[in-house]
Tab-separated table of C-alpha atoms in Angstrom:
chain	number	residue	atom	x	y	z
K	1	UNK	CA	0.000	0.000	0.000
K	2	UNK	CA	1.173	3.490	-0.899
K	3	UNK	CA	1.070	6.498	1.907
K	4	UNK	CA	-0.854	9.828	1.633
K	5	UNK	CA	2.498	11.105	0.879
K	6	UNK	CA	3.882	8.947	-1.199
K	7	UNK	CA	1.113	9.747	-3.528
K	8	UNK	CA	1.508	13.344	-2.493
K	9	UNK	CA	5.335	13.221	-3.504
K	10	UNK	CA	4.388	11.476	-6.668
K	11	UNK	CA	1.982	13.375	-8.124
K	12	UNK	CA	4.344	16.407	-7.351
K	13	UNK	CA	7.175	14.647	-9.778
K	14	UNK	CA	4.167	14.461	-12.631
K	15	UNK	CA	3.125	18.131	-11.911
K	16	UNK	CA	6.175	19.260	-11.450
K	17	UNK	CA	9.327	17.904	-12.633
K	18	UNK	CA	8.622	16.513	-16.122
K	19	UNK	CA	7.710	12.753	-14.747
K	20	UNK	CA	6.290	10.636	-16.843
K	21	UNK	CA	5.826	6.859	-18.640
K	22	UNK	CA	7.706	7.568	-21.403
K	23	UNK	CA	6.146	4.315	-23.277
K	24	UNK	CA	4.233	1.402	-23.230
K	25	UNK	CA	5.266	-0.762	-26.009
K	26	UNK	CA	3.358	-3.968	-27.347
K	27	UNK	CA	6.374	-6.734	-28.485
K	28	UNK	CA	3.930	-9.053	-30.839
K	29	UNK	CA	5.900	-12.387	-32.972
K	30	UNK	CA	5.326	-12.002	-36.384
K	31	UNK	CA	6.281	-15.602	-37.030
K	32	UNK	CA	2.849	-16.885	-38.149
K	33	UNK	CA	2.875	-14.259	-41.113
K	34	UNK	CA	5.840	-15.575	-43.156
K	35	UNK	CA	4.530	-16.109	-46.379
K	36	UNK	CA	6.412	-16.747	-50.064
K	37	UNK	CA	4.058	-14.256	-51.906
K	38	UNK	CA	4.631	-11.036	-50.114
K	39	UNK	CA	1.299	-9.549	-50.752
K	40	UNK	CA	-0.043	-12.688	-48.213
K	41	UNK	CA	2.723	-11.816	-45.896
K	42	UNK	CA	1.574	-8.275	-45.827
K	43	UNK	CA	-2.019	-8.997	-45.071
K	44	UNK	CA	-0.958	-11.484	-42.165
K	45	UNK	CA	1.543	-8.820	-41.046
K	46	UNK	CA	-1.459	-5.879	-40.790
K	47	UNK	CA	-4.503	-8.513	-39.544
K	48	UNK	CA	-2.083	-9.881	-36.429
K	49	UNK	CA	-0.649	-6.213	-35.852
K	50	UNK	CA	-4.284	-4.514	-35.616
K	51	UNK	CA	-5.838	-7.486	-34.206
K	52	UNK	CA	-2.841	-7.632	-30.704
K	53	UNK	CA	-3.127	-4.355	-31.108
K	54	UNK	CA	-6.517	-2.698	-31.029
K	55	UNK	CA	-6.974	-1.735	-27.819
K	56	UNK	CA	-3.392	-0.362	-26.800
K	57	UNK	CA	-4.021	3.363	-27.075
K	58	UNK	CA	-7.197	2.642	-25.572
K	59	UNK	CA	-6.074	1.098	-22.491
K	60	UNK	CA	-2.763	3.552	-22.358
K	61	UNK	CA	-5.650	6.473	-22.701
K	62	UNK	CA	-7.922	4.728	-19.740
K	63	UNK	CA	-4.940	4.159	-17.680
K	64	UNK	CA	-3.544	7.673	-17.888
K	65	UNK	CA	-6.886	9.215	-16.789
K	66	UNK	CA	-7.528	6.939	-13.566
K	67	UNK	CA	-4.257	7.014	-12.159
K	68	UNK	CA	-3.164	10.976	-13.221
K	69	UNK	CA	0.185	9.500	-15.033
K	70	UNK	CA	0.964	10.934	-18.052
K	71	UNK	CA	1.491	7.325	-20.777
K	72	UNK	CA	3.851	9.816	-23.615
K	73	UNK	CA	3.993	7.313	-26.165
K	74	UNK	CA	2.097	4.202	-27.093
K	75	UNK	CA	4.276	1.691	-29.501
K	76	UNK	CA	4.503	-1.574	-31.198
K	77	UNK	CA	7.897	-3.659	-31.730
K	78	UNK	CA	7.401	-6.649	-34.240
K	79	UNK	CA	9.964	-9.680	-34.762
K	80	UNK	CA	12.324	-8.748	-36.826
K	81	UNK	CA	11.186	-8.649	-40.059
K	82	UNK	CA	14.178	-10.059	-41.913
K	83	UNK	CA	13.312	-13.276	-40.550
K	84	UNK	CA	9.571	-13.020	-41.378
K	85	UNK	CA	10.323	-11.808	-44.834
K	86	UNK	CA	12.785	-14.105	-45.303
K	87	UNK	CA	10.244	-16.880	-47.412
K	88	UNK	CA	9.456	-14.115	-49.602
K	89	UNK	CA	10.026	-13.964	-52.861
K	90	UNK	CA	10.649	-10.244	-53.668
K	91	UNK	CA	13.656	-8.277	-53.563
K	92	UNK	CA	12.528	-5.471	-52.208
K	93	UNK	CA	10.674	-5.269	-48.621
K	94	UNK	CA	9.010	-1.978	-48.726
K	95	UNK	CA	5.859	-2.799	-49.235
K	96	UNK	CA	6.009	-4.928	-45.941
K	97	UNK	CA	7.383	-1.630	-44.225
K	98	UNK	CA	4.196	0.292	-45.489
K	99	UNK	CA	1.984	-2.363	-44.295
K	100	UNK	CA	3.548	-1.910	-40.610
K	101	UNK	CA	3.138	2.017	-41.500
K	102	UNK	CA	-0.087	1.375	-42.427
K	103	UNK	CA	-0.700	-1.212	-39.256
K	104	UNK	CA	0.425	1.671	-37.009
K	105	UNK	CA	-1.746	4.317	-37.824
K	106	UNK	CA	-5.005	1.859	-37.682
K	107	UNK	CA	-3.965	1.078	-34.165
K	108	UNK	CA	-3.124	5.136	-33.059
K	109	UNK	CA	-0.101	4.348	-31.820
K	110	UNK	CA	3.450	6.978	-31.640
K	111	UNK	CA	5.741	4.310	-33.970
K	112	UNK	CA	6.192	0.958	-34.607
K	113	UNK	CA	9.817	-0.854	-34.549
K	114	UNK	CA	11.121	-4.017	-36.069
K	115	UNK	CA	11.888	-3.143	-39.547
K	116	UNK	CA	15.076	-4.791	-38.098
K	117	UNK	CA	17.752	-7.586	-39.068
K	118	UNK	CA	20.415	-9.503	-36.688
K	119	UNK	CA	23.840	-9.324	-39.021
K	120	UNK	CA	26.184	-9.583	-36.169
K	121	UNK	CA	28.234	-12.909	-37.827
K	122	UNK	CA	26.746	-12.617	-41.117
K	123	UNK	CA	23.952	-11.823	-43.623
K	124	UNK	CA	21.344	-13.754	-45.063
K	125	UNK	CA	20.186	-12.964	-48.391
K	126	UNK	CA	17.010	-12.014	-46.520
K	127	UNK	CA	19.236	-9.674	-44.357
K	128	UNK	CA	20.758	-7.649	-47.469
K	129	UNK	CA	17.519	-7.449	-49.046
K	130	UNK	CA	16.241	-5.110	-46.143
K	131	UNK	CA	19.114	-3.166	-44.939
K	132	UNK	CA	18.939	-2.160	-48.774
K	133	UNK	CA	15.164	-1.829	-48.220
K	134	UNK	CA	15.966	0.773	-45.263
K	135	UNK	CA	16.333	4.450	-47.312
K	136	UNK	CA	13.200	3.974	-49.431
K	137	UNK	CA	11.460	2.636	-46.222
K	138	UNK	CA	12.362	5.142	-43.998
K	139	UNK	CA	11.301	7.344	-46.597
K	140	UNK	CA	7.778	6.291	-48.020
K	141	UNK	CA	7.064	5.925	-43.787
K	142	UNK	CA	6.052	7.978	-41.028
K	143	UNK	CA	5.874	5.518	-38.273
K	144	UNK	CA	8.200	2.496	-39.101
K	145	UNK	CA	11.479	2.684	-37.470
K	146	UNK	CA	14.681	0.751	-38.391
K	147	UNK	CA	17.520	-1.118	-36.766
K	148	UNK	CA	20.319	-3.392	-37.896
K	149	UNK	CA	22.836	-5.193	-35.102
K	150	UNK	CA	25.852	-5.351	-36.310
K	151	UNK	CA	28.238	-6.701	-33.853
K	152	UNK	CA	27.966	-8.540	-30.199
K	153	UNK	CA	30.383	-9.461	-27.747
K	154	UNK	CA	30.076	-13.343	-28.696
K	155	UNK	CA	30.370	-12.526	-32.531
K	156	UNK	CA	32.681	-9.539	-33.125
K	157	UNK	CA	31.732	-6.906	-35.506
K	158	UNK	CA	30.429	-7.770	-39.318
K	159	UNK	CA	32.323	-5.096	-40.999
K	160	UNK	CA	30.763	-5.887	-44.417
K	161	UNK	CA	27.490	-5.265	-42.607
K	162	UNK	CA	29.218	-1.705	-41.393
K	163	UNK	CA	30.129	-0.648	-44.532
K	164	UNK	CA	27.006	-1.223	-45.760
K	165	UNK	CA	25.503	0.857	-43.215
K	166	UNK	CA	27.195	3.848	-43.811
K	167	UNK	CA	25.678	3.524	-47.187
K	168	UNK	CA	22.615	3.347	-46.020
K	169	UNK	CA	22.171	5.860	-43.783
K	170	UNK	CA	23.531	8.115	-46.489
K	171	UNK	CA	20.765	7.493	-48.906
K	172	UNK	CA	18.289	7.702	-46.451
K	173	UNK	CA	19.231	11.343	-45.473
K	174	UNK	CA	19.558	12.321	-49.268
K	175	UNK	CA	15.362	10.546	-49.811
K	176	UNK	CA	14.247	12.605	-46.679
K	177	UNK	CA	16.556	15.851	-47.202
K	178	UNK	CA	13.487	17.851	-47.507
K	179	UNK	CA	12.644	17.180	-44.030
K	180	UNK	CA	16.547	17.420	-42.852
K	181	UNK	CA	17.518	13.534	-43.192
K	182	UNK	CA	14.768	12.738	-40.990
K	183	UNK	CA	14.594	9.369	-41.977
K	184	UNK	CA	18.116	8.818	-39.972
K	185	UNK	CA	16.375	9.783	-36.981
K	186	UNK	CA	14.284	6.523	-37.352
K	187	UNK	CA	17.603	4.394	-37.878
K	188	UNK	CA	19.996	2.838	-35.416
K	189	UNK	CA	22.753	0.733	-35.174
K	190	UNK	CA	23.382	-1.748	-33.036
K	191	UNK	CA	25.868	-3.758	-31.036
K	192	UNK	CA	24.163	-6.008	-28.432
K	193	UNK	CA	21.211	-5.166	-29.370
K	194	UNK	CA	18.541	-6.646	-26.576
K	195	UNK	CA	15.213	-8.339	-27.214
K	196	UNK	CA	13.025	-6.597	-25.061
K	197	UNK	CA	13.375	-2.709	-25.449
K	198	UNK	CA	10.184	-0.585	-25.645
K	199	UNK	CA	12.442	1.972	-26.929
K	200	UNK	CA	12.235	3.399	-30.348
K	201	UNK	CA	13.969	3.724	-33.063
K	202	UNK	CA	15.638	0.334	-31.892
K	203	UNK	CA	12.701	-1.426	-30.340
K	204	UNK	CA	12.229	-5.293	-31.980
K	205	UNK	CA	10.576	-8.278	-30.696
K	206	UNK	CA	12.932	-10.699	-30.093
K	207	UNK	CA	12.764	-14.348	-31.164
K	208	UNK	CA	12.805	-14.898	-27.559
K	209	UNK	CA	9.958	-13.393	-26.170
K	210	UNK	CA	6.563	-14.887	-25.596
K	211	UNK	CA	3.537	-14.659	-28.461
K	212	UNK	CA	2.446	-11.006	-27.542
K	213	UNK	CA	3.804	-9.249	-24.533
K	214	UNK	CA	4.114	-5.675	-22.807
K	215	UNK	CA	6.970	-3.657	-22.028
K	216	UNK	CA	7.082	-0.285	-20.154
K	217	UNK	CA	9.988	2.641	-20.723
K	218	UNK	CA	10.307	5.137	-17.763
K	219	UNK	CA	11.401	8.514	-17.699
K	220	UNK	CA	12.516	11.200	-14.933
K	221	UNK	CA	15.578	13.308	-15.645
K	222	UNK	CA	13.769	16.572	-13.852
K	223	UNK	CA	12.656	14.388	-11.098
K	224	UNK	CA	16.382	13.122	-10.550
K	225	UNK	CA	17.772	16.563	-10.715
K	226	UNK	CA	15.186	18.269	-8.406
K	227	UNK	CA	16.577	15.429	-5.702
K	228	UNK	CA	19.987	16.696	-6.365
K	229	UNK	CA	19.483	19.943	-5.704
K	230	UNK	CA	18.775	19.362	-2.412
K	231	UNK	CA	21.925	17.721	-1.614
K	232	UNK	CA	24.580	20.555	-2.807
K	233	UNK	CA	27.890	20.193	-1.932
K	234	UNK	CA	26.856	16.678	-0.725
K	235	UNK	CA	29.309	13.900	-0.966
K	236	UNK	CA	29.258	11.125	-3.522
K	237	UNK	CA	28.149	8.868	-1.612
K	238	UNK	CA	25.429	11.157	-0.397
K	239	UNK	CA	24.317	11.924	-4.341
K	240	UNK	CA	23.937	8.350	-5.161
K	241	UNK	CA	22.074	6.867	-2.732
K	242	UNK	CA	19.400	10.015	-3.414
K	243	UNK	CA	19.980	8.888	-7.264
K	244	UNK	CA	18.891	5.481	-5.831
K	245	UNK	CA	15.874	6.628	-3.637
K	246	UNK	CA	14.497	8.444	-6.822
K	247	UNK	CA	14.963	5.573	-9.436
K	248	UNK	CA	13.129	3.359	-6.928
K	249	UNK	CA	10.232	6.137	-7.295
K	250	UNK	CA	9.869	6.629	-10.876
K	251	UNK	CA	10.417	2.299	-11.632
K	252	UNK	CA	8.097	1.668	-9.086
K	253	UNK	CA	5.318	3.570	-11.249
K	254	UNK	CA	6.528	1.859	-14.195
K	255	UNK	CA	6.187	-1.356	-12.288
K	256	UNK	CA	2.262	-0.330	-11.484
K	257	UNK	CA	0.773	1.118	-15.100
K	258	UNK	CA	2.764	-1.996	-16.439
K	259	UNK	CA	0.888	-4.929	-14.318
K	260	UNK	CA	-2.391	-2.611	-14.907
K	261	UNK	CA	-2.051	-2.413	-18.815
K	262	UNK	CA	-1.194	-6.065	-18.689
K	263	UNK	CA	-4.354	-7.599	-17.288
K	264	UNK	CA	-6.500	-5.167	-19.322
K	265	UNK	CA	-5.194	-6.066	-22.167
K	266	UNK	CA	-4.587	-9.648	-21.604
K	267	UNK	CA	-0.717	-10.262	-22.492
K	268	UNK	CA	1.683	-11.112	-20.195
K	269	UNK	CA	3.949	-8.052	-18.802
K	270	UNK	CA	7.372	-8.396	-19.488
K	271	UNK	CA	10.218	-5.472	-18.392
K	272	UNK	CA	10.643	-2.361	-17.453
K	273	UNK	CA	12.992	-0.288	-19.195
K	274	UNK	CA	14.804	1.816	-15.960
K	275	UNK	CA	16.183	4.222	-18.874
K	276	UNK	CA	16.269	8.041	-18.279
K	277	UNK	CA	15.247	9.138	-21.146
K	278	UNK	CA	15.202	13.279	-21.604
K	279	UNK	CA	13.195	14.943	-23.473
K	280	UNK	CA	14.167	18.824	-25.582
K	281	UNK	CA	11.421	20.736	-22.730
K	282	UNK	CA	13.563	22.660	-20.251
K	283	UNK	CA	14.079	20.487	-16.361
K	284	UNK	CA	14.257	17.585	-18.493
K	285	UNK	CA	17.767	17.052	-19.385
K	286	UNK	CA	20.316	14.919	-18.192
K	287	UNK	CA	22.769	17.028	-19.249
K	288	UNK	CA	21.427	19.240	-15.980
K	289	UNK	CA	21.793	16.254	-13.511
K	290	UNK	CA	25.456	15.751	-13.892
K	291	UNK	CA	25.779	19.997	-14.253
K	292	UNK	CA	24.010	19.735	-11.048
K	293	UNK	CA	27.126	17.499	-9.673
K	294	UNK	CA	29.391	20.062	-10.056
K	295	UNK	CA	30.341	20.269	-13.643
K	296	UNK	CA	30.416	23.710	-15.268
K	297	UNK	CA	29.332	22.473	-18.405
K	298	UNK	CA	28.152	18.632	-19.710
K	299	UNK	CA	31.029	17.164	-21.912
K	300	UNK	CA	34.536	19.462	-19.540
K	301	UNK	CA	36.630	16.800	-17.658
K	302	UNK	CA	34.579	15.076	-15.352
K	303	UNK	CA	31.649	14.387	-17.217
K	304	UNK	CA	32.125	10.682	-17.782
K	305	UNK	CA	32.575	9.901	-13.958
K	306	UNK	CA	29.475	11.922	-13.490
K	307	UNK	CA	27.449	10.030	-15.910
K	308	UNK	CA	28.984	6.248	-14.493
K	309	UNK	CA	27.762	6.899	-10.932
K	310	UNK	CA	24.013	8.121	-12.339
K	311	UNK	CA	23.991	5.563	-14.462
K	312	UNK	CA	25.199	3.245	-11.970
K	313	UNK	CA	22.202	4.486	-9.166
K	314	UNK	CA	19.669	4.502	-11.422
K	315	UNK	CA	20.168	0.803	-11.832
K	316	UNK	CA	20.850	-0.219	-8.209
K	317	UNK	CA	17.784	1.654	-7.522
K	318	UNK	CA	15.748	0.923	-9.774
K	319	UNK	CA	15.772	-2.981	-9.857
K	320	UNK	CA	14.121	-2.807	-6.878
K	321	UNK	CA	11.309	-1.280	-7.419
K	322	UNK	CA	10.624	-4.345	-10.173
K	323	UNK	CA	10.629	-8.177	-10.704
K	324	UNK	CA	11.608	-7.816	-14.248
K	325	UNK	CA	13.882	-5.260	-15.121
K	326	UNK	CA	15.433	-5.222	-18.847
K	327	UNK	CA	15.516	-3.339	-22.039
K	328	UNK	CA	18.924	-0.653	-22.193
K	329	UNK	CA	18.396	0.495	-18.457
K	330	UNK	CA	20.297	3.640	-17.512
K	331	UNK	CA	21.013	6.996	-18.594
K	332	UNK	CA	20.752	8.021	-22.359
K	333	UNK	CA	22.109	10.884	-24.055
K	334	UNK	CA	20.958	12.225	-27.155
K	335	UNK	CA	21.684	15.366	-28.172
K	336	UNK	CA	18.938	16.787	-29.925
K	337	UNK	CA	16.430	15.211	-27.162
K	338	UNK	CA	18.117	16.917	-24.594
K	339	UNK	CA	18.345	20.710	-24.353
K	340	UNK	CA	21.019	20.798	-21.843
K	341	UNK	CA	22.993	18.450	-24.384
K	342	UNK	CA	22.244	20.486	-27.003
K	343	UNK	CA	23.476	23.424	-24.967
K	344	UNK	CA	26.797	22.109	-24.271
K	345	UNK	CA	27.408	21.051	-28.173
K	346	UNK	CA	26.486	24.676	-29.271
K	347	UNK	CA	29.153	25.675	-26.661
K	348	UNK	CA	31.523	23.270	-28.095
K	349	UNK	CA	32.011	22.104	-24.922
K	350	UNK	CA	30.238	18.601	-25.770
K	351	UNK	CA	31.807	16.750	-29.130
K	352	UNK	CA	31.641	13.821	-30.633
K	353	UNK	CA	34.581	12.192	-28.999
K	354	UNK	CA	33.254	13.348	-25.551
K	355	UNK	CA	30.521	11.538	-26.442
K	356	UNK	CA	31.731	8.586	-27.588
K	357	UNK	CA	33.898	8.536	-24.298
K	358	UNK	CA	30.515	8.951	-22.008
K	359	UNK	CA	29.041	5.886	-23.880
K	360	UNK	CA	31.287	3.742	-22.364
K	361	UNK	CA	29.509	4.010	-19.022
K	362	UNK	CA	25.963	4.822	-20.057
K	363	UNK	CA	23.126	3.394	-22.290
K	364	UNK	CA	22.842	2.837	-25.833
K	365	UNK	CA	25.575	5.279	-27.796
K	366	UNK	CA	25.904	7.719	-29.875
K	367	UNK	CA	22.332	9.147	-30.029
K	368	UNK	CA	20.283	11.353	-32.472
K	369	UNK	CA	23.373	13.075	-33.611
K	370	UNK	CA	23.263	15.532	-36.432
K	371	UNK	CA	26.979	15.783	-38.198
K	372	UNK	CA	27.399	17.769	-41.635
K	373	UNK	CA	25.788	16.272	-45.015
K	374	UNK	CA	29.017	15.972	-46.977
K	375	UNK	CA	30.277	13.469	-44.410
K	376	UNK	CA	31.656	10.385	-45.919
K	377	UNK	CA	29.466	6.779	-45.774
K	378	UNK	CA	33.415	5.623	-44.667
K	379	UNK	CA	33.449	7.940	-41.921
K	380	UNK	CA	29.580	7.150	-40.782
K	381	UNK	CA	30.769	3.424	-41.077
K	382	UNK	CA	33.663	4.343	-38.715
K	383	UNK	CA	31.839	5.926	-36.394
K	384	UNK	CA	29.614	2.736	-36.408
K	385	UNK	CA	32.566	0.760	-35.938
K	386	UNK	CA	33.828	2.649	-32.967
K	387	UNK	CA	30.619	2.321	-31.086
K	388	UNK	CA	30.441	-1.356	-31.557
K	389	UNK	CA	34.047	-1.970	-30.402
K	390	UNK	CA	32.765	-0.235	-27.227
K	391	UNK	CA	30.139	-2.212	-27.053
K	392	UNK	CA	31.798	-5.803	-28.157
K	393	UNK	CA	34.858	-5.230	-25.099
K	394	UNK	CA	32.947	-4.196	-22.403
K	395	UNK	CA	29.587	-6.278	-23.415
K	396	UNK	CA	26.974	-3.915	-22.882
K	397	UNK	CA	24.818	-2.223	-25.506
K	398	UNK	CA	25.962	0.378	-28.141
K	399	UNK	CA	24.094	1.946	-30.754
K	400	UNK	CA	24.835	4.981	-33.178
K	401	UNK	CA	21.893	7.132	-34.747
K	402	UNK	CA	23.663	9.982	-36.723
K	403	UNK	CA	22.353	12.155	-39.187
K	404	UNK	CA	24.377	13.371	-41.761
K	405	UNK	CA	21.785	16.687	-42.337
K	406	UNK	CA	22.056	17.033	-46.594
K	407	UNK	CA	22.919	20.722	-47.360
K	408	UNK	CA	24.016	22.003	-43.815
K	409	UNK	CA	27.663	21.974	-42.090
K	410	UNK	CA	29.174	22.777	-38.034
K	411	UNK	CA	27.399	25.413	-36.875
K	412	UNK	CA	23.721	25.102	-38.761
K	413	UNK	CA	21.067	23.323	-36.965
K	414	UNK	CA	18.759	20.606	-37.635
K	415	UNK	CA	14.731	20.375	-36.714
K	416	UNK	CA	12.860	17.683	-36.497
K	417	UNK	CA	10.204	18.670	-33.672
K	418	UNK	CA	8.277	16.714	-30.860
K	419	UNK	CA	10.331	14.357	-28.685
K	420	UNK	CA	13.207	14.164	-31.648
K	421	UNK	CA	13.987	18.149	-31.189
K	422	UNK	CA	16.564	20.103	-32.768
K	423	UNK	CA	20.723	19.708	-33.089
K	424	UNK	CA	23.409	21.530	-34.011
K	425	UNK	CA	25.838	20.299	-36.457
K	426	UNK	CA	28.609	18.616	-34.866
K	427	UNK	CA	31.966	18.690	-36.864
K	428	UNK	CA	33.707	15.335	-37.636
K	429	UNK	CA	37.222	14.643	-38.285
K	430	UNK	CA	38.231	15.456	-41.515
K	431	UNK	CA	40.994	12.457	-42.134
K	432	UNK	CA	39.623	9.435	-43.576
K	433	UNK	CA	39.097	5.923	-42.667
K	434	UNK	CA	37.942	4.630	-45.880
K	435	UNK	CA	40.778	1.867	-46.454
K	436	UNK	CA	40.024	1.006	-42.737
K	437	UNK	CA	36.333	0.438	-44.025
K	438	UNK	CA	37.176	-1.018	-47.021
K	439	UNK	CA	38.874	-4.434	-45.657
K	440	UNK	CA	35.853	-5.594	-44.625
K	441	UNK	CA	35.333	-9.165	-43.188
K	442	UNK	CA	34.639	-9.694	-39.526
K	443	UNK	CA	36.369	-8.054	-36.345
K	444	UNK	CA	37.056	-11.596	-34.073
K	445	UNK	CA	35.044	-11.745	-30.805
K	446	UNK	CA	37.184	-10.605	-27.800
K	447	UNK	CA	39.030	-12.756	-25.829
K	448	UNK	CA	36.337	-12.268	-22.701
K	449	UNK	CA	33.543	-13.784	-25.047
K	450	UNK	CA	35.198	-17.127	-24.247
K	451	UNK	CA	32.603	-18.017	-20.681
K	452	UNK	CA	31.501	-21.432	-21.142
């Protein structure tokens, strides 16, 4: 049972300091649908999607209204649909990407993910038939998000697969320049990807998971940072155990609207996602929490320590709160969804090395980063490759989502509105890596891969 004041203290964080549900996301198998003519696949692909499916805004909606906790975003993951598509006979899988687009709107909900394939060792013909799917899909889409894994600690990295990428992603921004390479924005990267993340752009439902199942993303960087300021000058140790205190708070809600959208809509729950995930409106940042530590600036000296011990309390304190904790699970970082992050890269404070330094200790990567459109594919692939090493050594999950914004260079900014907000243009380093992407092959597994 909950106290007059902890309900008191929680609906203060809703009022008050940005607190939220940042998602519930339905994970529904798509296995059923495979199909050698793809118009069949497509109609099994939108009659199972709106069938699991109807009532998900509608519950979200109900759910939001009795308990007075905002439910931002309703979403759908799907198996990965290289693997469904992969009886198909076409070459192309766009139309299955407009069915999903198509699936999505019928059911209300924010986006749907799973336009996905697992290339980590190697690629199935199915595989290279929709990462070269990806720039015309992201583009004749609104709701359809993308993700390839390309690398995992018991793998390596499949550099063919990187290369490709960088290709990719470059086409994608040239078919969506009109709207400043949005389509990026709905494309990630992955090393380790995980099976359960309600997270989008890189939310799939692994091959894992049950028949249908629910998955709940928190939120709370103004809630964290409120805590914080009543702690100045505080130790360390002081700071996270009240990092720990508040991540028990906001997963414990997560915990509740989970169980409750669960039994109303009659799937089993599965995780919550302990993620602090920002958003662009001012108290939100996490870029302000670890400013709130003591750092001048996000991205001067310090930074990464700052970001391991949030990162770090968030978990401890958040696990809990729940039975079933999963998905990415910590702090994320992405510039253009964080105003405080986009604060410090307009300084110049925050680059992309900084960055790529903080996502050693944090989750996911390299996140909704806008770099100039003359960027190589090479240099895109590179950065891939970089992220994935991080994540392949220290086995956690990495991701990159970079936009390369066509037209603009350093200094020009890109908008894409809502929940994706606004970046500057971050420069890149000028020397190339193209004979380094050019080799190709596979990066071996690391040496710590070997547990059995």
């Amino acid at each position: 049972m909950f106290s007059q004041k902890d309900i008191l203290v929680t609906q203060d964080m809703i009022d008050k300091r940005h607190l939220d549900i940042r998602t519930i996301t339905m994970g529904i198998s798509l296995l059923d649908c495979c199909d050698p003519d793809i118009d069949r696949c497509c109609d099994k692909i939108y009659r199972k999607i709106t069938t699991c499916a109807r009532n998900l805004v509608k519950v979200g909606c109900e759910i939001e209204k009795e308990f007075g906790i905002p439910i931002v975003n309703k979403r759908i993951s799907v198996t990965p649909i290289s693997l469904v598509a992969a009886a198909c006979e076409a070459q192309s899988y766009v139309k299955i990407a407009q069915t999903l687009d198509r699936a999505a709107k019928a059911c209300g909900v924010n986006f749907i993910g799973g336009f996905s394939a697992l290339v980590q060792k190697g690629c199935t013909d199915s595989d290279w038939k929709l990462i070269r799917s990806i720039p015309e899909a992201m583009a004749s889409t609104e709701l359809v998000c993308a993700s390839v894994n390309v690398g995992s600690t018991k793998a390596g990295i499949n550099m063919d697969a990187v290369a490709e990428m960088g290709r990719v992603i470059k086409q994608t921004a040239a078919l969506t320049a009109d709207n400043d390479g949005l389509g990026c924005a709905k494309l990630v990267v992955f090393a380790n990807a995980v099976e359960d993340n309600p997270f989008m752009a890189g939310a799939f439902h692994g091959v894992g998971e049950p028949e249908c199942v629910l998955n709940v993303g928190v939120s709370g960087p103004g809630v964290v940072y409120h805590a914080l300021q009543n702690v100045k000058g505080q130790p360390f140790d002081v700071v996270a155990e009240t990092i720990k205190k508040t991540a028990f708070q906001i997963t414990r809600m997560g915990q509740i609207v989970g169980r409750e959208a669960s039994q109303r809509l009659g799937v089993p729950f599965g995780i919550v996602d302990l993620s602090l995930a920002p958003t662009p409106a001012v108290g939100d940042s996490v870029a302000r929490i670890l400013e709130e530590m003591g750092l001048a600036v996000c991205g001067t000296h310090g930074t990464t320590a700052a970001l391991a011990m949030l990162n770090d309390a968030v978990k401890k304190g958040g696990v809990m709160a729940s039975n079933h904790v999963g998905g990415l699970s910590g702090a994320f970082i992405p510039v253009s969804e964080d105003e405080g992050m986009i604060a410090a890269a307009e300084s110049g404070t925050l680059c992309l090395d900084k960055l790529e330094a903080m996502t050693c200790v944090c989750s996911v990567g390299l996140d909704m980063i806008a770099v100039p459109g003359d960027t190589s594919a090479e240099t895109i692939s590179a950065i891939i490759a970089d992220e994935a090493a991080i994540g392949m050594v220290n086995s956690k999950t990495t991701a990159v989502r970079v936009i390369p914004a066509p037209g603009k260079t350093v200094g020009d900014r890109v908008e894409m509105g809502g929940l994706l907000g606004s970046a500057p243009v971050m420069p890149v380093h000028d020397e190339a890596a193209s004979d380094f992407i050019a080799r190709g092959g596979r990066i071996p597994a690391p040496i710590q891969s070997l547990k059995n």
